Coordinates of C-alpha atoms and ligand atoms in Angstrom, one line a residue:
M1 CA -31.0 -10.1 10.4
S2 CA -27.6 -9.2 10.7
I3 CA -26.1 -6.7 12.4
K4 CA -26.3 -3.1 11.1
Y5 CA -23.5 -0.7 11.1
I6 CA -24.2 3.6 10.6
F7 CA -20.2 5.4 11.1
I8 CA -21.0 9.0 12.1
T9 CA -18.3 11.2 10.3
G10 CA -17.9 15.2 10.4
G11 CA -16.5 17.3 8.0
V12 CA -16.0 21.6 7.9
V13 CA -15.0 22.8 11.5
S14 CA -15.0 21.0 14.5
S15 CA -17.9 21.3 17.4
L16 CA -21.3 21.1 15.3
G17 CA -22.9 18.2 17.9
K18 CA -21.8 15.3 16.3
G19 CA -22.4 13.6 19.4
L20 CA -25.7 15.0 20.4
T21 CA -26.8 14.4 16.2
A22 CA -25.4 10.5 17.1
A23 CA -27.7 10.2 19.8
S24 CA -30.4 11.8 19.1
I25 CA -30.7 9.0 15.5
A26 CA -29.8 6.0 17.6
L27 CA -32.4 7.1 20.2
L28 CA -34.8 6.9 16.6
L29 CA -33.9 3.8 16.1
E30 CA -34.4 2.0 19.8
K31 CA -37.6 3.7 18.7
Q32 CA -38.3 2.1 16.2
G33 CA -37.4 -1.6 18.1
L34 CA -33.8 -1.7 17.6
N35 CA -31.2 -2.5 19.9
V36 CA -28.4 -0.4 19.6
A37 CA -24.6 0.0 20.6
M38 CA -22.6 2.9 20.6
L39 CA -18.4 3.8 19.7
K40 CA -16.1 6.8 20.0
L41 CA -13.3 6.8 18.0
D42 CA -11.2 9.6 19.1
P43 CA -8.2 9.9 17.0
Y44 CA -5.8 11.1 19.8
L45 CA -2.8 9.4 21.0
N46 CA -3.3 9.8 25.0
V47 CA -4.4 6.4 25.5
D48 CA -8.0 7.5 27.8
P49 CA -8.7 11.3 28.0
G50 CA -8.0 10.9 31.7
T51 CA -5.4 12.3 32.7
M52 CA -6.2 15.4 29.8
N53 CA -7.2 19.1 31.2
P54 CA -10.6 19.5 31.1
F55 CA -10.0 23.0 29.7
Q56 CA -8.7 20.8 26.8
H57 CA -10.9 18.0 26.4
G58 CA -13.9 18.9 28.6
E59 CA -15.4 16.4 31.1
V60 CA -14.2 12.8 31.1
Y61 CA -17.4 10.3 31.6
V62 CA -16.9 7.3 33.6
T63 CA -18.7 3.7 32.8
D64 CA -20.0 1.5 35.1
D65 CA -17.0 -1.2 34.3
G66 CA -14.6 2.3 34.9
A67 CA -13.1 3.0 31.8
E68 CA -12.6 7.0 31.4
T69 CA -14.5 8.1 29.1
D70 CA -15.0 11.1 26.4
L71 CA -18.2 13.0 27.2
D72 CA -20.1 11.8 24.1
L73 CA -20.5 8.9 26.0
G74 CA -22.5 10.9 27.9
H75 CA -24.9 12.2 25.2
Y76 CA -25.5 8.1 24.4
F77 CA -25.9 7.3 27.8
R78 CA -28.8 9.9 27.6
Y79 CA -30.9 9.2 25.1
T80 CA -30.0 5.5 24.1
H81 CA -29.7 2.6 26.3
S82 CA -26.8 1.1 24.7
P83 CA -24.3 -0.6 26.5
L84 CA -22.0 0.7 28.0
S85 CA -18.3 0.1 28.9
K86 CA -14.4 -0.4 27.6
A87 CA -15.9 -1.4 24.4
S88 CA -17.3 1.6 24.4
N89 CA -14.3 4.2 23.9
A90 CA -11.5 3.6 20.9
T91 CA -7.9 6.1 21.0
S92 CA -5.7 5.8 18.2
G93 CA -3.1 6.4 21.5
Q94 CA -5.2 2.8 23.0
I95 CA -5.0 1.6 19.0
Y96 CA -1.5 1.8 19.4
D97 CA -0.6 0.6 22.9
T98 CA -2.0 -2.5 21.6
V99 CA -0.7 -3.5 18.5
I100 CA 2.9 -1.9 20.0
K101 CA 2.6 -4.7 23.1
R102 CA 1.5 -7.0 20.4
E103 CA 4.7 -6.0 18.3
R104 CA 6.9 -6.4 21.5
K105 CA 5.8 -9.9 22.7
G106 CA 6.5 -11.7 19.0
D107 CA 2.9 -11.9 17.8
Y108 CA 3.3 -11.2 14.1
L109 CA 6.4 -13.3 13.7
G110 CA 8.5 -11.2 12.0
K111 CA 6.5 -9.1 9.4
T112 CA 6.8 -5.0 9.0
V113 CA 4.5 -3.4 11.6
Q114 CA 2.1 -1.1 9.3
V115 CA -0.5 0.9 9.8
I116 CA -2.4 -1.0 7.3
P117 CA -3.5 -3.5 7.8
H118 CA -2.3 -3.6 11.9
I119 CA -3.1 -0.5 12.9
T120 CA -6.6 -0.8 10.9
N121 CA -7.3 -4.2 11.9
E122 CA -7.1 -3.1 15.0
I123 CA -9.9 -1.1 14.7
K124 CA -11.7 -3.0 13.2
S125 CA -12.1 -5.5 15.5
R126 CA -13.0 -2.2 18.2
I127 CA -16.0 -2.4 16.1
T128 CA -16.8 -6.4 16.2
Q129 CA -16.1 -5.8 20.0
C130 CA -18.8 -3.1 20.1
S131 CA -21.4 -5.6 18.4
Q132 CA -21.0 -8.0 21.0
Q133 CA -20.9 -6.0 24.5
Q134 CA -24.2 -8.0 24.2
P135 CA -25.8 -11.0 22.9
N136 CA -28.9 -8.6 20.6
I137 CA -27.4 -5.8 18.9
D138 CA -29.0 -5.1 15.9
V139 CA -27.4 -1.6 15.0
V140 CA -23.7 -0.5 15.9
F141 CA -22.6 3.5 15.5
V142 CA -19.3 4.5 15.4
E143 CA -18.4 7.8 16.0
I144 CA -15.0 9.6 15.0
G145 CA -14.0 12.3 16.3
G146 CA -12.5 15.3 14.6
T147 CA -12.7 16.5 11.2
V148 CA -12.7 14.6 7.5
G149 CA -9.0 16.1 6.6
D150 CA -7.2 16.1 9.2
I151 CA -4.3 13.7 8.9
E152 CA -4.8 11.6 12.6
S153 CA -8.5 10.6 11.4
L154 CA -7.3 8.7 8.6
P155 CA -6.8 5.1 9.6
F156 CA -9.6 5.7 11.4
L157 CA -10.9 6.4 8.5
E158 CA -9.8 3.9 6.0
A159 CA -10.6 1.5 8.1
L160 CA -14.0 1.9 8.3
R161 CA -13.8 2.7 4.1
Q162 CA -12.7 -1.4 4.8
F163 CA -15.4 -2.5 7.0
K164 CA -18.4 -1.2 5.0
H165 CA -16.6 -2.6 1.8
E166 CA -16.8 -5.7 4.0
N167 CA -20.4 -5.2 5.3
H168 CA -21.6 -3.3 1.9
Q169 CA -25.3 -4.5 2.4
D170 CA -24.8 -3.8 6.2
S171 CA -23.0 -0.2 6.9
I172 CA -24.0 3.1 5.9
F173 CA -21.8 6.2 6.2
I174 CA -23.5 9.9 8.1
H175 CA -21.8 13.2 7.2
L176 CA -22.3 16.1 9.6
T177 CA -21.6 19.3 7.8
Y178 CA -21.8 22.8 8.5
T179 CA -24.0 25.1 6.0
P180 CA -22.8 28.6 7.4
Y181 CA -24.9 31.4 6.9
L182 CA -22.9 34.6 5.0
S183 CA -24.3 37.7 6.6
A184 CA -22.3 40.1 4.3
A185 CA -23.9 37.6 0.8
G186 CA -26.8 37.2 2.7
E187 CA -27.1 33.8 1.9
I188 CA -25.9 29.8 3.0
K189 CA -23.1 28.3 1.5
T190 CA -23.3 25.1 0.3
K191 CA -19.0 25.3 -0.7
P192 CA -17.6 24.2 2.3
T193 CA -19.5 21.3 2.4
Q194 CA -19.2 20.2 -1.3
H195 CA -15.5 20.5 -0.3
S196 CA -15.9 17.9 3.1
V197 CA -17.8 15.7 0.6
Q198 CA -14.9 15.6 -1.9
E199 CA -12.6 15.3 0.8
L200 CA -14.0 11.8 2.5
R201 CA -14.6 10.9 -1.5
S202 CA -10.9 11.0 -2.1
I203 CA -9.9 8.5 0.4
G204 CA -12.7 5.8 -1.0
I205 CA -15.7 7.1 1.3
V206 CA -19.3 8.0 -0.5
P207 CA -22.0 9.5 2.2
N208 CA -24.9 7.5 1.7
I209 CA -26.6 10.7 4.6
I210 CA -25.8 14.4 5.1
V211 CA -26.7 16.4 7.7
C212 CA -26.1 20.0 7.6
R213 CA -26.1 21.8 11.4
G214 CA -26.3 25.8 10.5
E215 CA -28.4 28.5 12.1
Y216 CA -31.4 28.3 9.6
E217 CA -32.7 25.8 7.2
L218 CA -32.3 25.0 4.2
S219 CA -33.7 26.1 1.4
K220 CA -35.2 23.5 -0.8
E221 CA -33.0 24.4 -3.8
L222 CA -30.0 24.3 -1.2
K223 CA -30.7 20.7 -1.0
D224 CA -30.7 19.8 -4.5
K225 CA -27.7 21.3 -5.0
I226 CA -26.4 19.0 -2.4
S227 CA -27.9 16.4 -3.0
L228 CA -26.2 17.2 -6.9
F229 CA -22.8 18.0 -5.6
C230 CA -22.1 15.6 -3.2
D231 CA -24.0 12.6 -5.1
V232 CA -26.6 11.7 -2.4
P233 CA -30.4 11.1 -3.0
R234 CA -32.1 14.3 -2.0
E235 CA -34.4 12.6 0.4
A236 CA -30.9 12.1 2.2
V237 CA -30.3 15.6 2.8
F238 CA -31.0 16.7 5.9
D239 CA -30.9 20.0 8.3
V240 CA -30.3 20.1 11.9
V241 CA -30.7 23.7 13.0
D242 CA -29.6 25.4 15.8
V243 CA -32.2 25.3 18.4
D244 CA -33.2 28.1 20.7
D245 CA -35.2 26.8 23.3
T246 CA -33.6 22.7 24.0
I247 CA -31.4 20.3 22.5
Y248 CA -33.8 17.8 23.2
E249 CA -35.9 19.1 20.0
V250 CA -33.2 17.6 17.9
P251 CA -34.6 14.1 17.9
I252 CA -37.8 15.2 16.9
N253 CA -37.3 17.7 14.4
L254 CA -34.6 14.6 13.1
N255 CA -37.8 12.2 13.1
E256 CA -40.0 14.7 11.6
Q257 CA -37.6 15.3 8.1
N258 CA -38.1 11.1 7.9
L259 CA -34.5 10.3 8.9
D260 CA -35.2 6.8 11.1
G261 CA -37.2 5.8 8.0
L262 CA -35.2 6.5 5.5
I263 CA -32.0 5.2 7.5
C264 CA -34.4 1.8 7.6
N265 CA -35.3 2.0 3.8
M266 CA -31.4 1.5 3.1
L267 CA -31.1 -0.6 6.0
N268 CA -33.3 -3.1 5.0
I269 CA -35.4 -2.6 8.2
K270 CA -38.7 -2.8 8.2
K271 CA -40.0 0.7 9.9
K272 CA -42.9 1.2 12.0
K273 CA -45.0 4.8 12.9
I274 CA -41.6 5.6 16.0
D275 CA -43.7 7.7 19.0
L276 CA -41.1 10.6 20.8
K277 CA -44.4 11.4 22.9
D278 CA -42.2 12.0 26.3
W279 CA -39.1 13.9 24.6
K280 CA -42.3 16.0 23.7
K281 CA -43.6 16.4 26.7
I282 CA -40.4 17.4 28.0
V283 CA -40.0 19.8 25.5
S284 CA -43.2 21.4 26.5
V285 CA -42.0 21.6 29.6
V286 CA -38.4 23.3 28.6
K287 CA -40.6 25.8 26.1
R288 CA -43.1 26.7 29.7
P289 CA -41.6 26.2 32.7
K290 CA -43.9 26.7 36.0
G291 CA -41.4 28.7 37.4
S292 CA -37.0 28.7 37.8
V293 CA -34.7 28.6 39.7
K294 CA -31.1 29.7 40.0
V295 CA -28.0 27.5 40.8
G296 CA -24.6 28.5 41.7
I297 CA -22.2 25.9 40.3
V298 CA -18.4 27.1 41.9
G299 CA -15.4 25.1 40.0
K300 CA -11.8 26.1 38.8
Y301 CA -13.3 25.5 34.9
V302 CA -17.2 26.7 35.0
Q303 CA -16.7 28.8 31.7
H304 CA -15.7 25.9 30.0
Q305 CA -18.7 24.6 28.3
D306 CA -17.5 21.2 28.7
A307 CA -16.5 21.0 31.7
Y308 CA -18.9 19.7 33.8
K309 CA -21.1 18.5 31.5
S310 CA -23.2 15.6 33.1
V311 CA -23.9 18.5 35.8
F312 CA -25.5 21.1 33.9
E313 CA -27.7 18.1 32.1
S314 CA -28.4 16.5 35.8
L315 CA -30.0 20.0 36.8
E316 CA -31.8 20.3 33.8
H317 CA -33.3 17.0 33.7
A318 CA -34.3 17.0 37.5
A319 CA -35.7 20.7 37.1
I320 CA -37.4 19.1 33.9
S321 CA -38.7 16.5 36.2
H322 CA -40.9 19.4 38.4
G323 CA -42.2 21.0 35.3
F324 CA -39.1 23.9 36.2
E325 CA -35.7 25.2 34.3
V326 CA -32.9 26.1 35.9
E327 CA -30.7 29.0 35.6
I328 CA -26.5 28.4 36.1
E329 CA -24.8 30.5 37.7
R330 CA -21.2 29.6 37.3
I331 CA -19.1 30.7 39.8
E332 CA -15.1 31.1 39.9
S333 CA -14.1 29.2 43.3
D334 CA -10.3 31.3 42.8
K335 CA -11.0 34.2 44.6
L336 CA -13.6 33.0 46.8
F337 CA -11.5 32.5 49.8
E338 CA -10.6 36.3 50.0
K339 CA -12.1 38.5 52.8
G340 CA -15.6 39.6 52.4
A341 CA -15.4 37.5 48.5
I342 CA -19.0 35.5 49.4
K343 CA -20.7 37.7 50.1
K344 CA -20.2 39.4 46.9
I345 CA -21.1 36.7 45.1
P346 CA -24.7 36.1 43.0
K347 CA -27.7 35.2 45.2
C348 CA -29.0 31.4 43.8
D349 CA -31.2 28.9 45.6
G350 CA -29.0 26.5 46.4
Y351 CA -24.7 26.1 44.9
L352 CA -23.0 23.3 43.7
I353 CA -19.5 22.0 44.1
P354 CA -18.8 19.2 41.0
G355 CA -15.6 17.4 41.3
G356 CA -12.3 18.0 40.9
F357 CA -8.4 18.1 41.6
G358 CA -5.9 19.7 43.5
E359 CA -5.3 22.7 45.5
R360 CA -6.6 25.9 43.2
G361 CA -9.3 27.3 44.4
W362 CA -10.2 24.6 47.7
E363 CA -10.1 27.3 49.7
G364 CA -12.5 29.5 48.0
K365 CA -14.8 25.9 47.9
I366 CA -14.5 25.6 51.9
A367 CA -15.9 29.4 51.8
M368 CA -18.6 28.3 50.4
A369 CA -19.3 25.0 52.0
K370 CA -19.3 27.2 55.3
H371 CA -21.4 29.6 54.4
C372 CA -24.3 27.2 52.7
R373 CA -24.0 25.2 55.9
E374 CA -24.3 28.7 58.2
K375 CA -27.4 30.2 56.2
D376 CA -29.4 26.8 55.6
I377 CA -28.8 27.7 51.8
P378 CA -29.3 24.0 49.9
Y379 CA -25.9 23.0 48.8
F380 CA -24.5 19.7 47.2
G381 CA -21.0 18.5 46.7
I382 CA -20.7 16.4 44.4
C383 CA -16.6 13.8 45.2
L384 CA -14.4 16.7 45.6
G385 CA -17.5 18.8 46.3
M386 CA -18.5 16.1 49.4
Q387 CA -14.3 16.1 50.5
V388 CA -15.5 20.6 50.7
M389 CA -18.1 19.4 52.6
V390 CA -16.9 17.7 55.0
V391 CA -13.4 19.6 56.1
E392 CA -15.0 22.2 56.4
Y393 CA -17.3 20.9 59.3
A394 CA -14.2 18.6 60.8
R395 CA -12.7 22.5 61.1
N396 CA -15.8 24.9 61.8
V397 CA -17.6 22.3 64.2
L398 CA -15.2 20.2 65.5
G399 CA -12.8 22.5 66.0
Y400 CA -10.0 21.1 64.1
E401 CA -8.4 24.4 61.9
D402 CA -6.3 22.7 60.2
A403 CA -8.3 19.9 59.0
N404 CA -7.8 19.1 55.1
S405 CA -7.6 16.8 53.1
T406 CA -4.3 14.9 52.0
E407 CA -4.5 15.7 48.3
I408 CA -4.7 19.7 49.4
D409 CA -2.2 18.8 52.8
S410 CA 0.1 16.3 52.9
S411 CA 1.3 16.7 56.5
T412 CA -2.0 18.3 58.1
E413 CA -1.9 16.7 61.4
H414 CA -6.2 16.2 61.3
P415 CA -7.0 14.0 57.7
V416 CA -10.0 13.7 57.5
I417 CA -9.9 13.2 53.7
S418 CA -7.0 10.9 52.6
L419 CA -5.8 8.3 50.5
L420 CA -6.0 4.5 51.3
S421 CA -3.6 2.0 51.2
E422 CA -4.0 0.2 48.4
Q423 CA -3.8 4.2 46.9
R424 CA -0.7 4.6 48.7
T425 CA 1.5 2.9 46.4
V426 CA 0.4 5.0 43.0
R427 CA 2.7 6.3 40.7
N428 CA 1.0 5.8 37.3
L429 CA -1.5 8.2 36.8
G430 CA -3.6 7.4 34.2
G431 CA -6.1 5.1 35.0
T432 CA -5.8 4.4 38.5
M433 CA -8.0 6.0 40.5
R434 CA -11.2 4.1 42.4
L435 CA -13.0 3.8 39.1
G436 CA -16.3 2.5 37.8
A437 CA -19.4 1.1 40.4
Y438 CA -19.8 0.5 43.7
P439 CA -22.9 -1.1 45.6
C440 CA -23.7 1.6 48.6
K441 CA -26.2 0.9 51.1
L442 CA -28.3 3.7 52.5
K443 CA -29.2 4.3 56.0
E444 CA -33.0 4.2 56.3
K445 CA -34.8 7.3 57.1
S446 CA -31.7 9.4 55.3
R447 CA -31.9 12.3 52.5
A448 CA -31.2 9.8 50.7
A449 CA -33.2 6.9 51.0
A450 CA -36.2 9.6 50.7
A451 CA -34.6 10.4 47.3
Y452 CA -33.5 7.0 46.0
K453 CA -36.9 5.3 47.7
V454 CA -34.7 2.2 48.4
S455 CA -31.7 1.5 50.1
K456 CA -29.5 -0.8 47.6
I457 CA -28.0 1.5 45.1
S458 CA -25.3 1.8 42.5
E459 CA -23.1 4.8 41.4
R460 CA -19.5 5.6 39.7
H461 CA -16.6 6.8 41.0
R462 CA -13.9 8.6 40.0
H463 CA -11.5 9.4 42.5
R464 CA -8.7 8.6 44.9
Y465 CA -9.0 10.3 49.0
E466 CA -11.6 9.4 50.9
V467 CA -13.0 10.4 54.2
N468 CA -11.0 9.0 56.6
N469 CA -12.7 6.1 58.9
Q470 CA -10.7 7.7 62.3
Y471 CA -12.9 10.7 62.0
V472 CA -15.8 9.2 61.5
D473 CA -17.6 8.7 64.5
E474 CA -17.0 12.5 65.8
L475 CA -18.2 13.8 62.8
E476 CA -21.5 12.1 63.4
D477 CA -21.6 12.7 67.7
N478 CA -21.6 16.5 66.3
G479 CA -24.0 15.8 63.5
L480 CA -22.6 15.6 59.5
L481 CA -24.0 12.2 58.7
F482 CA -22.9 8.8 57.2
T483 CA -25.7 8.1 55.1
G484 CA -24.3 5.6 52.1
I485 CA -21.8 3.1 53.2
F486 CA -20.4 0.6 50.3
T487 CA -19.4 -1.9 53.1
K488 CA -17.8 -4.4 52.3
Q489 CA -15.0 -1.6 52.5
K490 CA -16.4 0.3 55.0
L491 CA -16.2 3.9 52.8
C492 CA -18.1 6.8 52.9
E493 CA -20.2 7.3 50.2
I494 CA -23.1 10.1 51.4
A495 CA -22.5 12.5 53.8
E496 CA -25.8 14.6 55.5
V497 CA -25.5 17.9 57.5
K498 CA -28.2 16.5 60.1
N499 CA -29.9 20.1 61.0
H500 CA -30.0 21.9 57.4
P501 CA -32.5 21.8 54.9
W502 CA -30.5 20.0 52.1
M503 CA -27.0 19.6 52.4
L504 CA -25.6 17.0 51.3
G505 CA -22.3 15.3 49.5
A506 CA -21.6 12.4 47.2
Q507 CA -18.3 10.7 46.6
F508 CA -19.3 9.4 43.4
H509 CA -20.7 10.9 40.8
P510 CA -24.6 10.7 40.3
E511 CA -24.1 13.3 36.7
F512 CA -23.3 9.9 34.6
K513 CA -26.4 8.4 35.7
S514 CA -29.2 11.2 35.1
K515 CA -31.6 10.7 32.0
P516 CA -33.8 13.5 30.3
T517 CA -36.2 11.2 31.0
C518 CA -35.1 9.6 34.2
A519 CA -33.5 12.5 36.1
H520 CA -31.1 11.8 38.5
P521 CA -32.8 10.9 42.5
L522 CA -30.3 13.1 44.5
F523 CA -30.3 15.7 41.4
G524 CA -34.4 15.3 41.9
A525 CA -34.1 15.7 45.7
F526 CA -31.9 19.1 45.6
V527 CA -34.1 21.4 42.9
Q528 CA -37.3 20.4 45.5
A529 CA -35.2 22.1 48.1
M530 CA -34.2 25.0 45.8
I531 CA -37.6 25.4 45.3
G532 CA -38.5 24.4 48.8
K533 CA -35.8 27.5 49.9
K534 CA -36.9 30.5 47.4
K535 CA -40.8 30.0 48.0
K536 CA -39.6 30.2 51.4
N537 CA -38.1 33.3 51.0
M538 CA -40.5 34.7 48.5
R539 CA -43.1 34.0 51.3
K540 CA -40.8 35.8 53.7
K541 CA -40.6 38.8 51.9
N542 CA -44.5 39.4 51.3
V543 CA -44.8 39.3 55.5
Ligands
LIG618 N1 -9.7 15.1 43.8 C1 -10.0 14.5 44.7 C2 -10.1 12.7 44.7 O1 -9.2 12.2 44.3 C3 -11.8 14.7 43.9 C4 -12.1 14.2 42.6 C5 -12.8 14.1 41.7 O2 -13.6 14.9 42.3 N2 -13.5 12.8 40.8 O3 -10.1 12.6 45.6

């Protein structure tokens, strides 16, 4: 079978959940027995989102090969088995950078370098590279960031139009739009959808399938109308209604509407009846959990929906694996260092400090770690959250009052977290951190080994600073154990407080490798500890 291509565009408004929809459709095709590869094309000019503020861009997702990518790759990971690498995300910045570097080398032999064909050819070659990540790819999904009609996405759309022209039988376009409900008129409106399809057609793209997002289901008449005015077959109009309970229902709903069956027909793929038992089980736990735990997430960007996307998701996966639901309390770290502030924070069964950069909120996070350590409350520190845990221990257990990370105070006398020599000379910010997958050896009988149930793991990193080995013996002698080590460079990857129910920090980002169908072991153990803590508190209350 030749490789098939599915292009996903978005219309009317942004934030429609294009990434989630693309991942859900890819999951259905995987269930059809096909190997999928996913590519996200982002129209902005940054080379990657690594240097962007989380308020602007949300989380930066990291792949094994160290690419700093769009958060939609997190959806792809959670829903599919697509290979994810540098070949899975390209920005306009990257594309232009490649073309301009080539021009400077003289590779274009004196020709005028232009958006068409040089930029569009480079975009097309990214699609081919994505399809060649593994030898057995059957279907490549290409999702275009932004909304149809944006000036900056035009080169991408033109490249896809050409790609379809060259691979006509093997490509389809799926257009995701918004069908708003106007309460004043008491009806759902299809006009914005018609306009965005018109916009697409004006640049030569005719969508094969239209997926409508909205608050309410579309009636048969509305689907007929969209079919007629947008020139797609009646059976090619789908809806994805806002789901109250869980986003994990989206693939099930699309399968019930026969979206995967129609795609197979359109692309000449032999279709079969698929089984979504595993996803239905997840949905049933979410709808009828046997209990709930409450976790406080302490960070600078907690109010931003997407800044800690994979962390929120991983907590949910872990709760589901125990048959529970998780309630998330967002706690701003900025003010926590003020006197008495910790006493006023919402009571939770455990607290998690996610990754982060810079001084703002740092002292509040230290106060939070101290509180959890002293009061035996489960604590999970990720990346910066582990560094916080080590600094707090050095200050309050070893008694080094000024202990710090050199990221926060470069002149501290006790730099328990510091830069490796190779990071000291780094000048460019983009792509220069310790990035991607590194192996890690776990110490026997540690909490980490108990969670993973293996002794060697591989996890993804995104940071510059490390635990300073000069302090490791002293910290260990006083009860802070380093139970995960990158042996080649003797780097501490996991820290655990010895006499504590569950206080663990990971220098890597476990949240990038959790799936709804397979919760990450550390998140699973953290949720287990919170369930234990909650039960203990309830017993205390009843005595
Ligand atoms: N700012 C810290 C460092 O660079 C932690 C980074 C993170 O949490 N991702 O080491």
